Amino acid sequence: SPAPKLVFNRVNGKRPPLLLQQISAPEECYTLAHEENVRFVYEAWQQVEQQLDGSRSGESACGPVQYVEKNPNPGLQNFVPIDLEEWWAQQFLAKIENCS
């Protein structure tokens, strides 16, 4: 037997009023904690990059170590990382095209 259909009845047979917030893209709100976390990660990464630059130029004997593959996999020689934002955009557009 087929699955029952979902039926959405309008209240009093009328359409709900459209709100401008529903039509426009939602505005992103950042909390103070979010901004502090972003600032912390950014500053920590800047320190790592400075230490890496210093160790490359011989200024510092110890510091962060950048991983380098000793025996690179020949199967990954032509590897190109995927652009996730582009992939998600393509998936989104494909869903829109399939629905219309």
Tab-separated table of N, CA, C and O in Angstrom:
chain	number	residue	atom	x	y	z
A	1	SER	N	0.842	-1.186	0.000
A	1	SER	CA	0.000	0.000	0.000
A	1	SER	C	0.883	1.243	0.000
A	1	SER	O	1.909	1.274	0.664
A	2	PRO	N	0.511	2.285	-0.732
A	2	PRO	CA	1.336	3.501	-0.791
A	2	PRO	C	1.325	4.232	0.552
A	2	PRO	O	0.384	4.136	1.327
A	3	ALA	N	2.414	4.961	0.779
A	3	ALA	CA	2.528	5.743	2.018
A	3	ALA	C	1.493	6.850	2.009
A	3	ALA	O	1.160	7.404	0.953
A	4	PRO	N	0.927	7.176	3.178
A	4	PRO	CA	-0.077	8.249	3.217
A	4	PRO	C	0.541	9.583	2.830
A	4	PRO	O	1.696	9.859	3.134
A	5	LYS	N	-0.233	10.404	2.128
A	5	LYS	CA	0.232	11.727	1.719
A	5	LYS	C	0.096	12.705	2.871
A	5	LYS	O	-0.861	12.642	3.630
A	6	LEU	N	1.054	13.597	2.962
A	6	LEU	CA	0.960	14.673	3.939
A	6	LEU	C	0.117	15.792	3.345
A	6	LEU	O	0.325	16.199	2.210
A	7	VAL	N	-0.826	16.278	4.103
A	7	VAL	CA	-1.691	17.356	3.646
A	7	VAL	C	-1.536	18.516	4.613
A	7	VAL	O	-1.686	18.351	5.818
A	8	PHE	N	-1.196	19.688	4.071
A	8	PHE	CA	-1.054	20.884	4.886
A	8	PHE	C	-2.231	21.803	4.609
A	8	PHE	O	-2.406	22.291	3.495
A	9	ASN	N	-3.063	22.000	5.602
A	9	ASN	CA	-4.225	22.865	5.459
A	9	ASN	C	-3.872	24.279	5.893
A	9	ASN	O	-3.203	24.482	6.903
A	10	ARG	N	-4.328	25.242	5.123
A	10	ARG	CA	-4.104	26.638	5.478
A	10	ARG	C	-5.091	27.037	6.563
A	10	ARG	O	-6.231	26.575	6.587
A	11	VAL	N	-4.635	27.909	7.437
A	11	VAL	CA	-5.512	28.403	8.494
A	11	VAL	C	-6.559	29.312	7.852
A	11	VAL	O	-6.224	30.258	7.140
A	12	ASN	N	-7.817	29.026	8.060
A	12	ASN	CA	-8.944	29.787	7.498
A	12	ASN	C	-8.872	29.875	5.972
A	12	ASN	O	-9.415	30.785	5.380
A	13	GLY	N	-8.141	28.973	5.354
A	13	GLY	CA	-8.038	28.964	3.900
A	13	GLY	C	-7.223	30.107	3.334
A	13	GLY	O	-7.231	30.354	2.149
A	14	LYS	N	-6.497	30.839	4.191
A	14	LYS	CA	-5.719	31.986	3.737
A	14	LYS	C	-4.227	31.659	3.784
A	14	LYS	O	-3.781	30.863	4.591
A	15	ARG	N	-3.503	32.327	2.912
A	15	ARG	CA	-2.045	32.181	2.927
A	15	ARG	C	-1.484	32.962	4.112
A	15	ARG	O	-1.980	34.038	4.444
A	16	PRO	N	-0.417	32.455	4.724
A	16	PRO	CA	0.208	33.227	5.797
A	16	PRO	C	0.897	34.464	5.223
A	16	PRO	O	1.364	34.437	4.084
A	17	PRO	N	0.949	35.549	5.974
A	17	PRO	CA	1.613	36.761	5.458
A	17	PRO	C	3.118	36.517	5.293
A	17	PRO	O	3.741	35.840	6.101
A	18	LEU	N	3.669	37.055	4.218
A	18	LEU	CA	5.096	36.918	3.977
A	18	LEU	C	5.850	37.929	4.833
A	18	LEU	O	5.476	39.093	4.917
A	19	LEU	N	6.896	37.473	5.423
A	19	LEU	CA	7.738	38.358	6.215
A	19	LEU	C	8.996	38.674	5.431
A	19	LEU	O	9.532	37.821	4.727
A	20	LEU	N	9.471	39.889	5.536
A	20	LEU	CA	10.679	40.269	4.813
A	20	LEU	C	11.870	39.425	5.218
A	20	LEU	O	12.734	39.131	4.416
A	21	GLN	N	11.926	39.019	6.468
A	21	GLN	CA	13.049	38.209	6.931
A	21	GLN	C	13.064	36.851	6.239
A	21	GLN	O	14.114	36.281	6.018
A	22	GLN	N	11.913	36.311	5.891
A	22	GLN	CA	11.872	35.025	5.213
A	22	GLN	C	12.358	35.145	3.779
A	22	GLN	O	12.933	34.223	3.245
A	23	ILE	N	12.119	36.282	3.159
A	23	ILE	CA	12.487	36.469	1.766
A	23	ILE	C	13.982	36.764	1.638
A	23	ILE	O	14.671	36.184	0.817
A	24	SER	N	14.495	37.657	2.455
A	24	SER	CA	15.898	38.025	2.359
A	24	SER	C	16.755	37.000	3.089
A	24	SER	O	16.278	36.227	3.901
A	25	ALA	N	18.038	37.007	2.769
A	25	ALA	CA	18.966	36.078	3.419
A	25	ALA	C	19.071	36.428	4.899
A	25	ALA	O	19.084	37.606	5.265
A	26	PRO	N	19.133	35.425	5.749
A	26	PRO	CA	19.230	35.715	7.180
A	26	PRO	C	20.554	36.410	7.500
A	26	PRO	O	21.590	36.082	6.946
A	27	GLU	N	20.482	37.390	8.362
A	27	GLU	CA	21.665	38.136	8.746
A	27	GLU	C	22.435	37.330	9.785
A	27	GLU	O	21.866	36.792	10.719
A	28	GLU	N	23.752	37.228	9.584
A	28	GLU	CA	24.556	36.453	10.511
A	28	GLU	C	24.836	37.276	11.760
A	28	GLU	O	25.194	38.441	11.678
A	29	CYS	N	24.663	36.651	12.903
A	29	CYS	CA	24.945	37.302	14.172
A	29	CYS	C	26.081	36.561	14.851
A	29	CYS	O	26.061	35.331	14.939
A	30	TYR	N	27.060	37.294	15.293
A	30	TYR	CA	28.191	36.695	15.975
A	30	TYR	C	28.168	37.120	17.434
A	30	TYR	O	28.030	38.295	17.734
A	31	THR	N	28.324	36.143	18.293
A	31	THR	CA	28.376	36.450	19.713
A	31	THR	C	29.779	36.881	20.072
A	31	THR	O	30.738	36.665	19.323
A	32	LEU	N	29.918	37.475	21.237
A	32	LEU	CA	31.230	37.885	21.727
A	32	LEU	C	32.138	36.665	21.867
A	32	LEU	O	33.324	36.719	21.516
A	33	ALA	N	31.583	35.547	22.338
A	33	ALA	CA	32.378	34.325	22.498
A	33	ALA	C	32.891	33.839	21.145
A	33	ALA	O	34.042	33.405	21.029
A	34	HIS	N	32.049	33.934	20.102
A	34	HIS	CA	32.466	33.524	18.763
A	34	HIS	C	33.633	34.389	18.280
A	34	HIS	O	34.631	33.874	17.776
A	35	GLU	N	33.500	35.695	18.449
A	35	GLU	CA	34.559	36.601	18.015
A	35	GLU	C	35.856	36.344	18.782
A	35	GLU	O	36.944	36.383	18.209
A	36	GLU	N	35.748	36.057	20.076
A	36	GLU	CA	36.944	35.746	20.866
A	36	GLU	C	37.607	34.471	20.368
A	36	GLU	O	38.837	34.405	20.270
A	37	ASN	N	36.808	33.461	20.044
A	37	ASN	CA	37.368	32.210	19.533
A	37	ASN	C	38.069	32.414	18.201
A	37	ASN	O	39.169	31.897	17.986
A	38	VAL	N	37.439	33.166	17.306
A	38	VAL	CA	38.045	33.442	16.006
A	38	VAL	C	39.348	34.212	16.176
A	38	VAL	O	40.369	33.897	15.558
A	39	ARG	N	39.347	35.207	17.042
A	39	ARG	CA	40.551	35.997	17.290
A	39	ARG	C	41.667	35.121	17.867
A	39	ARG	O	42.823	35.204	17.451
A	40	PHE	N	41.312	34.240	18.815
A	40	PHE	CA	42.306	33.352	19.424
A	40	PHE	C	42.950	32.443	18.382
A	40	PHE	O	44.169	32.318	18.310
A	41	VAL	N	42.113	31.809	17.543
A	41	VAL	CA	42.640	30.896	16.525
A	41	VAL	C	43.490	31.657	15.524
A	41	VAL	O	44.585	31.210	15.136
A	42	TYR	N	43.042	32.844	15.107
A	42	TYR	CA	43.799	33.647	14.144
A	42	TYR	C	45.170	34.029	14.710
A	42	TYR	O	46.198	33.855	14.046
A	43	GLU	N	45.187	34.534	15.938
A	43	GLU	CA	46.456	34.951	16.544
A	43	GLU	C	47.384	33.767	16.771
A	43	GLU	O	48.595	33.870	16.544
A	44	ALA	N	46.830	32.625	17.188
A	44	ALA	CA	47.659	31.433	17.394
A	44	ALA	C	48.264	30.968	16.073
A	44	ALA	O	49.442	30.597	16.009
A	45	TRP	N	47.469	31.013	15.009
A	45	TRP	CA	47.983	30.597	13.700
A	45	TRP	C	49.053	31.573	13.203
A	45	TRP	O	50.041	31.143	12.597
A	46	GLN	N	48.879	32.849	13.463
A	46	GLN	CA	49.906	33.829	13.078
A	46	GLN	C	51.225	33.533	13.786
A	46	GLN	O	52.304	33.629	13.176
A	47	GLN	N	51.163	33.150	15.054
A	47	GLN	CA	52.375	32.800	15.799
A	47	GLN	C	53.045	31.570	15.187
A	47	GLN	O	54.270	31.531	15.040
A	48	VAL	N	52.256	30.578	14.823
A	48	VAL	CA	52.813	29.366	14.206
A	48	VAL	C	53.499	29.720	12.894
A	48	VAL	O	54.619	29.271	12.617
A	49	GLU	N	52.858	30.539	12.066
A	49	GLU	CA	53.462	30.931	10.789
A	49	GLU	C	54.760	31.704	11.000
A	49	GLU	O	55.745	31.487	10.292
A	50	GLN	N	54.794	32.599	11.993
A	50	GLN	CA	56.020	33.348	12.287
A	50	GLN	C	57.132	32.408	12.740
A	50	GLN	O	58.283	32.547	12.320
A	51	GLN	N	56.771	31.435	13.595
A	51	GLN	CA	57.774	30.483	14.055
A	51	GLN	C	58.268	29.602	12.912
A	51	GLN	O	59.456	29.284	12.837
A	52	LEU	N	57.382	29.210	12.014
A	52	LEU	CA	57.801	28.429	10.848
A	52	LEU	C	58.754	29.233	9.977
A	52	LEU	O	59.773	28.716	9.521
A	53	ASP	N	58.426	30.500	9.729
A	53	ASP	CA	59.306	31.352	8.932
A	53	ASP	C	60.661	31.509	9.612
A	53	ASP	O	61.693	31.484	8.960
A	54	GLY	N	60.653	31.669	10.951
A	54	GLY	CA	61.901	31.813	11.695
A	54	GLY	C	62.739	30.552	11.647
A	54	GLY	O	63.968	30.613	11.513
A	55	SER	N	62.108	29.387	11.720
A	55	SER	CA	62.878	28.140	11.682
A	55	SER	C	63.415	27.875	10.281
A	55	SER	O	64.461	27.265	10.129
A	56	ARG	N	62.739	28.357	9.238
A	56	ARG	CA	63.236	28.197	7.868
A	56	ARG	C	64.470	29.062	7.637
A	56	ARG	O	65.377	28.680	6.919
A	57	SER	N	64.476	30.245	8.251
A	57	SER	CA	65.611	31.143	8.051
A	57	SER	C	66.727	30.881	9.060
A	57	SER	O	67.729	31.572	9.056
A	58	GLY	N	66.525	29.892	9.938
A	58	GLY	CA	67.583	29.506	10.879
A	58	GLY	C	67.603	30.297	12.162
A	58	GLY	O	68.543	30.190	12.934
A	59	GLU	N	66.590	31.117	12.439
A	59	GLU	CA	66.561	31.928	13.647
A	59	GLU	C	66.316	31.088	14.892
A	59	GLU	O	66.830	31.381	15.957
A	60	SER	N	65.506	30.046	14.767
A	60	SER	CA	65.104	29.282	15.941
A	60	SER	C	65.417	27.809	15.722
A	60	SER	O	65.122	27.246	14.675
A	61	ALA	N	66.021	27.182	16.742
A	61	ALA	CA	66.351	25.764	16.634
A	61	ALA	C	65.123	24.890	16.900
A	61	ALA	O	65.018	23.795	16.374
A	62	CYS	N	64.238	25.371	17.749
A	62	CYS	CA	63.035	24.585	18.032
A	62	CYS	C	61.805	25.418	17.687
A	62	CYS	O	61.853	26.633	17.648
A	63	GLY	N	60.750	24.747	17.443
A	63	GLY	CA	59.516	25.420	17.074
A	63	GLY	C	58.602	24.434	16.388
A	63	GLY	O	58.807	23.217	16.476
A	64	PRO	N	57.611	24.921	15.686
A	64	PRO	CA	56.690	23.999	15.013
A	64	PRO	C	57.400	23.232	13.905
A	64	PRO	O	58.321	23.735	13.276
A	65	VAL	N	56.969	22.007	13.717
A	65	VAL	CA	57.554	21.160	12.683
A	65	VAL	C	56.493	20.922	11.620
A	65	VAL	O	55.392	20.487	11.930
A	66	GLN	N	56.855	21.226	10.400
A	66	GLN	CA	55.927	21.019	9.296
A	66	GLN	C	56.110	19.603	8.769
A	66	GLN	O	57.223	19.166	8.487
A	67	TYR	N	55.002	18.858	8.658
A	67	TYR	CA	55.056	17.472	8.205
A	67	TYR	C	55.332	17.412	6.718
A	67	TYR	O	54.710	18.110	5.922
A	68	VAL	N	56.296	16.576	6.355
A	68	VAL	CA	56.605	16.316	4.949
A	68	VAL	C	56.660	14.805	4.777
A	68	VAL	O	57.362	14.112	5.527
A	69	GLU	N	55.933	14.296	3.818
A	69	GLU	CA	55.890	12.858	3.550
A	69	GLU	C	57.267	12.371	3.115
A	69	GLU	O	57.868	12.916	2.195
A	70	LYS	N	57.781	11.327	3.792
A	70	LYS	CA	59.103	10.789	3.436
A	70	LYS	C	59.034	9.995	2.147
A	70	LYS	O	59.926	10.094	1.300
A	71	ASN	N	58.023	9.164	2.022
A	71	ASN	CA	57.844	8.356	0.818
A	71	ASN	C	56.474	8.668	0.223
A	71	ASN	O	55.495	7.992	0.522
A	72	PRO	N	56.400	9.692	-0.625
A	72	PRO	CA	55.106	10.068	-1.184
A	72	PRO	C	54.473	8.923	-1.974
A	72	PRO	O	55.167	8.177	-2.670
A	73	ASN	N	53.175	8.799	-1.847
A	73	ASN	CA	52.426	7.778	-2.566
A	73	ASN	C	52.341	8.188	-4.032
A	73	ASN	O	51.807	9.247	-4.355
A	74	PRO	N	52.861	7.354	-4.955
A	74	PRO	CA	52.814	7.741	-6.375
A	74	PRO	C	51.385	7.874	-6.904
A	74	PRO	O	51.145	8.615	-7.855
A	75	GLY	N	50.436	7.195	-6.280
A	75	GLY	CA	49.047	7.310	-6.704
A	75	GLY	C	48.458	8.674	-6.408
A	75	GLY	O	47.441	9.057	-6.962
A	76	LEU	N	49.089	9.417	-5.501
A	76	LEU	CA	48.592	10.748	-5.138
A	76	LEU	C	49.387	11.873	-5.804
A	76	LEU	O	49.211	13.036	-5.472
A	77	GLN	N	50.230	11.527	-6.736
A	77	GLN	CA	51.085	12.525	-7.384
A	77	GLN	C	50.284	13.638	-8.050
A	77	GLN	O	50.635	14.796	-7.969
A	78	ASN	N	49.182	13.295	-8.692
A	78	ASN	CA	48.360	14.293	-9.388
A	78	ASN	C	47.110	14.644	-8.597
A	78	ASN	O	46.127	15.128	-9.165
A	79	PHE	N	47.135	14.421	-7.293
A	79	PHE	CA	45.977	14.679	-6.446
A	79	PHE	C	45.648	16.166	-6.406
A	79	PHE	O	46.522	17.006	-6.237
A	80	VAL	N	44.382	16.464	-6.608
A	80	VAL	CA	43.898	17.843	-6.504
A	80	VAL	C	42.810	17.845	-5.437
A	80	VAL	O	41.815	17.132	-5.569
A	81	PRO	N	42.988	18.606	-4.364
A	81	PRO	CA	41.965	18.615	-3.312
A	81	PRO	C	40.659	19.192	-3.845
A	81	PRO	O	40.651	20.057	-4.710
A	82	ILE	N	39.554	18.692	-3.293
A	82	ILE	CA	38.234	19.145	-3.724
A	82	ILE	C	37.918	20.500	-3.089
A	82	ILE	O	38.287	20.764	-1.954
A	83	ASP	N	37.281	21.340	-3.857
A	83	ASP	CA	36.805	22.624	-3.356
A	83	ASP	C	35.399	22.380	-2.809
A	83	ASP	O	34.437	22.277	-3.562
A	84	LEU	N	35.295	22.255	-1.479
A	84	LEU	CA	34.014	21.909	-0.863
A	84	LEU	C	32.934	22.941	-1.127
A	84	LEU	O	31.771	22.598	-1.326
A	85	GLU	N	33.305	24.215	-1.121
A	85	GLU	CA	32.297	25.243	-1.379
A	85	GLU	C	31.714	25.096	-2.781
A	85	GLU	O	30.503	25.199	-2.978
A	86	GLU	N	32.571	24.830	-3.749
A	86	GLU	CA	32.109	24.639	-5.126
A	86	GLU	C	31.246	23.386	-5.222
A	86	GLU	O	30.202	23.383	-5.886
A	87	TRP	N	31.655	22.305	-4.553
A	87	TRP	CA	30.900	21.065	-4.580
A	87	TRP	C	29.513	21.256	-3.994
A	87	TRP	O	28.525	20.820	-4.573
A	88	TRP	N	29.431	21.943	-2.835
A	88	TRP	CA	28.123	22.187	-2.213
A	88	TRP	C	27.262	23.058	-3.109
A	88	TRP	O	26.050	22.858	-3.215
A	89	ALA	N	27.863	24.043	-3.769
A	89	ALA	CA	27.101	24.898	-4.679
A	89	ALA	C	26.530	24.072	-5.827
A	89	ALA	O	25.363	24.242	-6.206
A	90	GLN	N	27.322	23.155	-6.366
A	90	GLN	CA	26.841	22.306	-7.459
A	90	GLN	C	25.705	21.402	-6.989
A	90	GLN	O	24.728	21.201	-7.708
A	91	GLN	N	25.829	20.849	-5.778
A	91	GLN	CA	24.773	19.999	-5.232
A	91	GLN	C	23.482	20.799	-5.049
A	91	GLN	O	22.393	20.322	-5.358
A	92	PHE	N	23.623	22.007	-4.537
A	92	PHE	CA	22.470	22.880	-4.317
A	92	PHE	C	21.756	23.185	-5.629
A	92	PHE	O	20.545	23.076	-5.747
A	93	LEU	N	22.545	23.564	-6.653
A	93	LEU	CA	21.959	23.885	-7.942
A	93	LEU	C	21.318	22.655	-8.587
A	93	LEU	O	20.265	22.758	-9.221
A	94	ALA	N	21.930	21.497	-8.408
A	94	ALA	CA	21.349	20.265	-8.960
A	94	ALA	C	20.007	19.962	-8.314
A	94	ALA	O	19.069	19.544	-9.004
A	95	LYS	N	19.887	20.186	-7.015
A	95	LYS	CA	18.615	19.958	-6.331
A	95	LYS	C	17.542	20.911	-6.852
A	95	LYS	O	16.393	20.529	-7.055
A	96	ILE	N	17.927	22.165	-7.073
A	96	ILE	CA	16.977	23.156	-7.600
A	96	ILE	C	16.510	22.737	-8.997
A	96	ILE	O	15.323	22.786	-9.292
A	97	GLU	N	17.450	22.320	-9.830
A	97	GLU	CA	17.086	21.919	-11.195
A	97	GLU	C	16.196	20.682	-11.186
A	97	GLU	O	15.291	20.562	-12.009
A	98	ASN	N	16.449	19.755	-10.283
A	98	ASN	CA	15.648	18.530	-10.217
A	98	ASN	C	14.233	18.803	-9.707
A	98	ASN	O	13.308	18.076	-10.049
A	99	CYS	N	14.084	19.825	-8.899
A	99	CYS	CA	12.764	20.149	-8.340
A	99	CYS	C	11.881	20.907	-9.328
A	99	CYS	O	10.677	20.912	-9.213
A	100	SER	N	12.512	21.575	-10.278
A	100	SER	CA	11.703	22.400	-11.204
A	100	SER	C	11.331	21.674	-12.461
A	100	SER	O	11.622	20.608	-12.749
